[in-house]
XYZ file of C-alpha atoms in Angstrom:
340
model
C 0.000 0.000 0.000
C 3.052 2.198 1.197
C 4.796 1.294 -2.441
C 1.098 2.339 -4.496
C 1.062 5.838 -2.536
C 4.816 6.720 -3.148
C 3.836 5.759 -6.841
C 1.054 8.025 -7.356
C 3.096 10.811 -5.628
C 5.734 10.177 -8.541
C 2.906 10.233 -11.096
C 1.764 13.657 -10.008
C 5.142 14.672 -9.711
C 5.851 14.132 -12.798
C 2.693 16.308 -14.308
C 3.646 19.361 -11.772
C 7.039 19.237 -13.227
C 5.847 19.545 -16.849
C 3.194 22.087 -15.627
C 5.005 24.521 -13.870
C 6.353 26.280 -16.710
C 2.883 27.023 -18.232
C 1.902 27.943 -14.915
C 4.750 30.961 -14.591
C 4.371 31.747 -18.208
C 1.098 32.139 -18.641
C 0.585 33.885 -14.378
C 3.483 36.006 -15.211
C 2.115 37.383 -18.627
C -0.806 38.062 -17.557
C -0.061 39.751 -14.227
C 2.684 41.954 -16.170
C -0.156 43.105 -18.732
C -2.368 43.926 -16.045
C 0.404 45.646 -14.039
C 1.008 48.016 -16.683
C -2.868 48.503 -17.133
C -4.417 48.809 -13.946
C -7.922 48.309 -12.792
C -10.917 50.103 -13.272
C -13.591 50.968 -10.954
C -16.551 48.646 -11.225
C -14.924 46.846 -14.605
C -12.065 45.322 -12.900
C -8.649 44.710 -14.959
C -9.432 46.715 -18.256
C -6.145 45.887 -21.198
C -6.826 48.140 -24.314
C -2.710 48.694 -25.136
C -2.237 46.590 -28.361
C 1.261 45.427 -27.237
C -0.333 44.667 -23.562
C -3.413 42.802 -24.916
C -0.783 40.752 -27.072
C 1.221 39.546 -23.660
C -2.034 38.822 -22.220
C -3.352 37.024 -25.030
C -0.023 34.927 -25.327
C -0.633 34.229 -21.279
C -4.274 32.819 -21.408
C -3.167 30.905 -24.385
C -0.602 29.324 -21.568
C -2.656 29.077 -19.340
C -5.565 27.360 -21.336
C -2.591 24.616 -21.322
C -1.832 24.126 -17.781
C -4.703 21.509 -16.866
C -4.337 19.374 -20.574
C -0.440 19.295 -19.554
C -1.204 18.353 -16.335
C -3.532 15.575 -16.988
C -1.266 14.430 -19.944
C 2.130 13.889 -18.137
C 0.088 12.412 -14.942
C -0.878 9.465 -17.699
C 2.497 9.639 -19.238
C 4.268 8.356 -15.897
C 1.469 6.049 -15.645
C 0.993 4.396 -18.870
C 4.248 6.036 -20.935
C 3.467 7.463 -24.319
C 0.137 6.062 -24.789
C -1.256 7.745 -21.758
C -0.088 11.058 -23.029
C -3.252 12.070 -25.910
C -5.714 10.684 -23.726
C -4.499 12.515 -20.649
C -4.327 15.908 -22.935
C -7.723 15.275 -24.027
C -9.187 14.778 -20.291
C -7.303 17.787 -19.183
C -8.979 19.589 -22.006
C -12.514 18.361 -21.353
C -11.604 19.341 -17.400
C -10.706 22.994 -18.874
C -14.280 22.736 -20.970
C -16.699 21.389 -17.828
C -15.077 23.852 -15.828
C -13.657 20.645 -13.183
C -10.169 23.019 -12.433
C -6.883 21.359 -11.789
C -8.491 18.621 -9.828
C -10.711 17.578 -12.666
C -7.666 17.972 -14.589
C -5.631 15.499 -12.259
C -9.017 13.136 -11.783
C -8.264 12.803 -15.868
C -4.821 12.331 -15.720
C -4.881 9.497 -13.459
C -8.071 7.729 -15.254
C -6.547 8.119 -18.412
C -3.278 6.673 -17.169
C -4.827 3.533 -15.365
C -7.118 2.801 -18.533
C -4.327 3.055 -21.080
C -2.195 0.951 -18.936
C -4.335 -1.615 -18.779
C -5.334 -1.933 -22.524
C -1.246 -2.392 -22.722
C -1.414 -5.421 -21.290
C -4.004 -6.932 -22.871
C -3.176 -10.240 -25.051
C -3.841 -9.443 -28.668
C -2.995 -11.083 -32.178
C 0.734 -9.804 -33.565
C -0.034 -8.247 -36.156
C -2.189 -5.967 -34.215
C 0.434 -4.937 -31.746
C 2.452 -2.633 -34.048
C -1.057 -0.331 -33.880
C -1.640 -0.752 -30.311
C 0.203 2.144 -28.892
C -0.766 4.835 -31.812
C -4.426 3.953 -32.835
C -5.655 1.693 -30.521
C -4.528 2.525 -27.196
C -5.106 6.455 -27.621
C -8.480 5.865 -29.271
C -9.988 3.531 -26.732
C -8.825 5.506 -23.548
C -9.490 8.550 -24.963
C -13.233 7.498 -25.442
C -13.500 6.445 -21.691
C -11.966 9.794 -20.482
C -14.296 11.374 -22.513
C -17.002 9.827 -21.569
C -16.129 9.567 -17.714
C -15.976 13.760 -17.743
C -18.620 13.965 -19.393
C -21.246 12.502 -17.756
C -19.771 11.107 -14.675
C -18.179 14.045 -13.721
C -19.401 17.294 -15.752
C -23.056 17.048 -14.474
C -22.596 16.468 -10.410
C -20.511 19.799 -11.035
C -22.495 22.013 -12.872
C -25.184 20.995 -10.062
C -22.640 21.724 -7.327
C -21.981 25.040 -8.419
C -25.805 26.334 -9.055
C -26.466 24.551 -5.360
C -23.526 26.898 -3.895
C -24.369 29.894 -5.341
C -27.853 29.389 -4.219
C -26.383 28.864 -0.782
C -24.408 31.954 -1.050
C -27.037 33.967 -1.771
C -29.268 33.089 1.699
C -25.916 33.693 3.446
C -25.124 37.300 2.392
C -28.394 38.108 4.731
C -26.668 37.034 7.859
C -23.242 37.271 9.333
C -20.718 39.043 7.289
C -18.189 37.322 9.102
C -18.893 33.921 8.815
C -20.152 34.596 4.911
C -16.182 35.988 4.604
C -14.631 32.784 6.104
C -16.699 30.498 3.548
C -16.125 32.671 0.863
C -12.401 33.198 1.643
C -11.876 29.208 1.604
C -14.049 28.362 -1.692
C -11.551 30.911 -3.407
C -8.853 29.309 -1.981
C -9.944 25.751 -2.496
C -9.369 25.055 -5.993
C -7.709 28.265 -7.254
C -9.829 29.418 -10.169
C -11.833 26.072 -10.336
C -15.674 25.565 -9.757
C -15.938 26.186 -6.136
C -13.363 29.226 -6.835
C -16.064 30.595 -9.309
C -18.637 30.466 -7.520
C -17.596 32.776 -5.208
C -15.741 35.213 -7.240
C -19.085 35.721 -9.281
C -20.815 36.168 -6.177
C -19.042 39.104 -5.083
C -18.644 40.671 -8.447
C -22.190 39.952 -8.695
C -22.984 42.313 -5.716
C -20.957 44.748 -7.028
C -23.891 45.692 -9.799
C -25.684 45.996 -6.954
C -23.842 48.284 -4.987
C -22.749 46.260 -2.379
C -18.755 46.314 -2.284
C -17.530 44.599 1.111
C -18.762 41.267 -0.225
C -15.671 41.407 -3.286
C -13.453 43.253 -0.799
C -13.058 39.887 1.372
C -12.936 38.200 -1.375
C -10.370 40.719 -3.154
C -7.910 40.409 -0.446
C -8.975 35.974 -0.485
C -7.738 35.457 -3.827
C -3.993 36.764 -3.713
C -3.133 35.462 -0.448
C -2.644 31.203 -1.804
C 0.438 32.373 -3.953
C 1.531 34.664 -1.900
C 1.026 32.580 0.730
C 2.871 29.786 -0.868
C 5.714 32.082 -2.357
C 6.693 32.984 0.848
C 7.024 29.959 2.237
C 8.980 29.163 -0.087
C 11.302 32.042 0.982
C 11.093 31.087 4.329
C 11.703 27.238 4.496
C 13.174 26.618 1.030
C 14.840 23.351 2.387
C 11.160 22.018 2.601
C 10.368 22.600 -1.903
C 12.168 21.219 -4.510
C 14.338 23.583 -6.633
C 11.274 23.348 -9.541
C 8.936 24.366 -6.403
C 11.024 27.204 -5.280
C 11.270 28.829 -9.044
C 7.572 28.628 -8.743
C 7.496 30.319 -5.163
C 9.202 33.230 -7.537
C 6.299 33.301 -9.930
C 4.257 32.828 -7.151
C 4.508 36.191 -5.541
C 4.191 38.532 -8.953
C 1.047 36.721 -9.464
C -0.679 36.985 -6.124
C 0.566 40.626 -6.739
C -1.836 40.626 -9.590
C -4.672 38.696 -7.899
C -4.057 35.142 -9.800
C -5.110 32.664 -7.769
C -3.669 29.859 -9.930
C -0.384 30.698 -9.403
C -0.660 28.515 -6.197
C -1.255 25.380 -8.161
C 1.393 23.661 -8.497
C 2.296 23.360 -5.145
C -1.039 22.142 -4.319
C -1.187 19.359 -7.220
C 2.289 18.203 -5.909
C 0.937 17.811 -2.141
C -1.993 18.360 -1.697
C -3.538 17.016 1.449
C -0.590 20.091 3.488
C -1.157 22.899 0.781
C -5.001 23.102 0.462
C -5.602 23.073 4.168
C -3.108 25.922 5.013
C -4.339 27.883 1.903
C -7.934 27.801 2.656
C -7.568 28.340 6.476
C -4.893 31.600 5.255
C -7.487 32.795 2.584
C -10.614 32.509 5.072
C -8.194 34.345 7.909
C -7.949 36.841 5.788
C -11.219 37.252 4.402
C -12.631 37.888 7.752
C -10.376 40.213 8.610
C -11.223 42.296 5.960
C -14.921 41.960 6.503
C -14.035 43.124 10.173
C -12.367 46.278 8.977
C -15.383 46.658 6.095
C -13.343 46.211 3.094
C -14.627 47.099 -0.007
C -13.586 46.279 -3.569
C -15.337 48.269 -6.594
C -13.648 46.111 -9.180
C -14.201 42.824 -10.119
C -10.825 41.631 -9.350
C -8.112 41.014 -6.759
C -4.751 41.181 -5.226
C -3.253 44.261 -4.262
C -3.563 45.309 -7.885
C -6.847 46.663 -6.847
C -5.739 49.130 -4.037
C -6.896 52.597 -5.902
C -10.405 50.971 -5.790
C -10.913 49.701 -2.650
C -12.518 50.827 0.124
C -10.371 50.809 3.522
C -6.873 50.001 2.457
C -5.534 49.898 5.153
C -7.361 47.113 6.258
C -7.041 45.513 3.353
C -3.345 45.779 3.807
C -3.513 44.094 7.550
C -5.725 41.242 6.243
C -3.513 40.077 3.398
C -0.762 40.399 5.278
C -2.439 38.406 8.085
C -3.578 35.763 5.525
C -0.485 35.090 4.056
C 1.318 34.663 6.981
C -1.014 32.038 8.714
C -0.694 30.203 4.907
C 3.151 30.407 5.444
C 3.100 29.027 8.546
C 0.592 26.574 8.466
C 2.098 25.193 5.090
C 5.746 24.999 6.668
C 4.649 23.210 10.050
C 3.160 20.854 8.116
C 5.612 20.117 5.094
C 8.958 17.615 5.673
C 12.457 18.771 4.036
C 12.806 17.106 0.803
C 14.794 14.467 -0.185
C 18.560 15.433 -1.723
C 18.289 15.811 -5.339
C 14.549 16.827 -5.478
C-alpha cells in the first residue's frame, strides 16, 4: 500500500514538473499586462494597449494549457506514451466542464490507469504494431471522454448552481462567517468551480452596490500564492528547486490577484497545501470583513488598491492571511529528499 502511494506521488510529480512552466508563463504574462494597465472601478482589470493585450493574449493561451499538460504527463508516468493524448484530451474536457486542476488530475490518473491496462491486454501480432498509436489512444481517450462527461461534468455544474444558491441566503446574515466560507471556496481550488462560484458572487454584488462582499474576497484570492511564495522564501529546504522557481512566480502573481499561481504546489501535495491555503485565505477574508473592506472592481490582489474601500485594512488582512498560509504550510511540510 506504502509502495502504491509513493507511486502516485511520482505520477503527479511528474505532471507538476511539466506544468510549472505554463503555470509561470502564462501567471506572469498576464499579471505583467495587467500591471502596466491597472484596474478600473466597477470593470475590474481593463487591457486596451495593443502590445499589452498581445502579452495577455499569449498568457491565457498558456494558461488554457496548464490543466491538458497536467492531466497528460500524470498518464504519461502512468501508462508512458500512450497515456499522453488521452491525458491531454481529459485535461482539455476538465478545462471545458469547468472541473479546475483537480478535474484535470481526476483525468490524468483515469486516463493513465485505462491506457495501462489496454497495454497489457493479449492481442494477435499483427495488431500490436497499432496498439500504442491507434488503438490505445483511441480507446482511452473514449472512456476519459465519456467519464468527464457525464460522470463528472453534471454532479458539477449541479454543485456550483447549489452553492451559489447557498451563497445567496448567506449574504443576509453574518458578514463574518459569509467571509470565512467565501475566503476558503476561493482558496480551495484556485480558479476552479468552487473558486467561481464565489468570485461571481461578489462581483455579482458589485452591480448591486454592495462592495464589502468582493473586498473579502479581493484580499482571499492573492493570499494562496503569496502565501505559498513565501514559504517558499522562508523554508526553502522544505520545496524542490522546480517548487522554489515557482514560489518566484508565485509572488508577482498573487501581486496581480491570480489565484492559480498557487497550483502547483497544491497538485504536488496536496492534502498540506489546500488546508493551510484555505484556512490563510478565510483568515484573511474575515479580517477584511471586520475592517469593512470594499472592492469596486471585479478583481483582486493588491492590484486593486486605488479601488478599494479601507486600504488599510485591506493591507492588515492580506498580510495576516499570508502569513497564517506560510506558517501553516511549513509546520506541516517535511524537508525534501537530496536531489529533489
Amino acid at each position: 500500500m506504502k509502495d502504491e502511494l509513493k507511486r502516485i506521488r511520482e505520477y503527479l510529480m511528474t505532471g507538476v514538473s511539466y506544468m510549472i512552466p505554463i503555470v509561470v508563463i502564462g501567471g506572469v504574462l498576464i499579471a505583467f499586462s495587467i500591471a502596466l494597465s491597472g484596474v478600473q472601478e466597477g470593470k475590474g482589470a481593463v487591457v486596451t494597449n495593443p502590445l499589452l493585450k498581445s502579452m495577455m493574449d499569449i498568457g491565457v493561451a498558456a494558461f488554457s494549457m496548464m490543466v491538458p499538460v497536467l492531466a497528460g504527463f500524470i498518464a504519461y508516468a502512468i501508462a508512458d506514451r500512450p497515456g499522453i493524448a488521452p491525458g491531454l484530451v481529459g485535461g482539455v474536457l476538465a478545462n471545458q466542464l469547468k472541473a479546475g486542476f483537480l478535474g484535470g488530475i481526476i483525468a490524468g490518473f483515469i486516463a493513465g490507469y485505462v491506457a495501462r491496462w489496454i497495454k497489457n491486454w493479449n492481442v494477435p501480432k499483427n495488431l500490436r504494431p497499432i496498439m500504442p498509436i491507434f488503438v490505445i489512444p483511441l480507446l482511452t481517450s473514449l472512456i476519459v471522454g465519456y467519464l468527464m462527461i457525464y460522470v463528472i461534468g453534471s454532479p458539477i455544474s449541479n454543485i456550483m448552481d447549489a452553492m451559489t444558491n447557498w451563497l445567496r441566503t448567506m449574504s443576509t446574515g453574518n458578514a463574518v462567517v459569509l467571509a470565512l466560507i467565501m475566503g476558503a471556496m476561493i482558496a480551495f481550488d484556485m480558479g476552479g468551480p468552487v473558486n467561481k462560484v464565489a468570485f461571481l458572487f461578489g462581483a455579482a454584488m458589485i452591480s448591486e452596490g454592495i462592495y464589502t462582499i468582493m473586498g473579502p474576497v479581493a484580499v482571499a484570492i492573492c493570499i494562496p500564492p503569496l502565501g505559498m511564495g513565501v514559504a517558499t522564501l522562508l523554508a526553502p529546504g522544505k520545496y524542490t528547486v522546480a517548487e522554489r522557481e515557482a514560489g518566484l512566480g508565485a509572488l508577482v502573481m498573487g501581486m496581480i490577484g491570480i489565484t492559480e499561481g498557487a497550483i502547483p504546489f497544491a497538485a504536488a501535495d496536496p492534502l498540506r497545501v489546500i488546508p493551510s491555503i484555505m484556512i490563510g485565505s478565510a483568515v484573511g477574508a474575515a479580517v477584511a470583513a471586520i475592517g469593512k473592506v470594499g472592492d469596486h472592481a471585479p478583481h483582486g490582489g493588491p492590484i486593486v488598491l486605488p479601488v478599494v474601500d479601507n486600504k488599510l485594512m485591506f493591507i492588515v488582512a492580506v498580510l495576516i492571511g499570508v502569513a497564517v498560509t506560510a506558517f501553516l504550510v511549513n509546520l506541516l511540510k517535511k524537508p525534501v529528499q537530496a536531489g529533489e
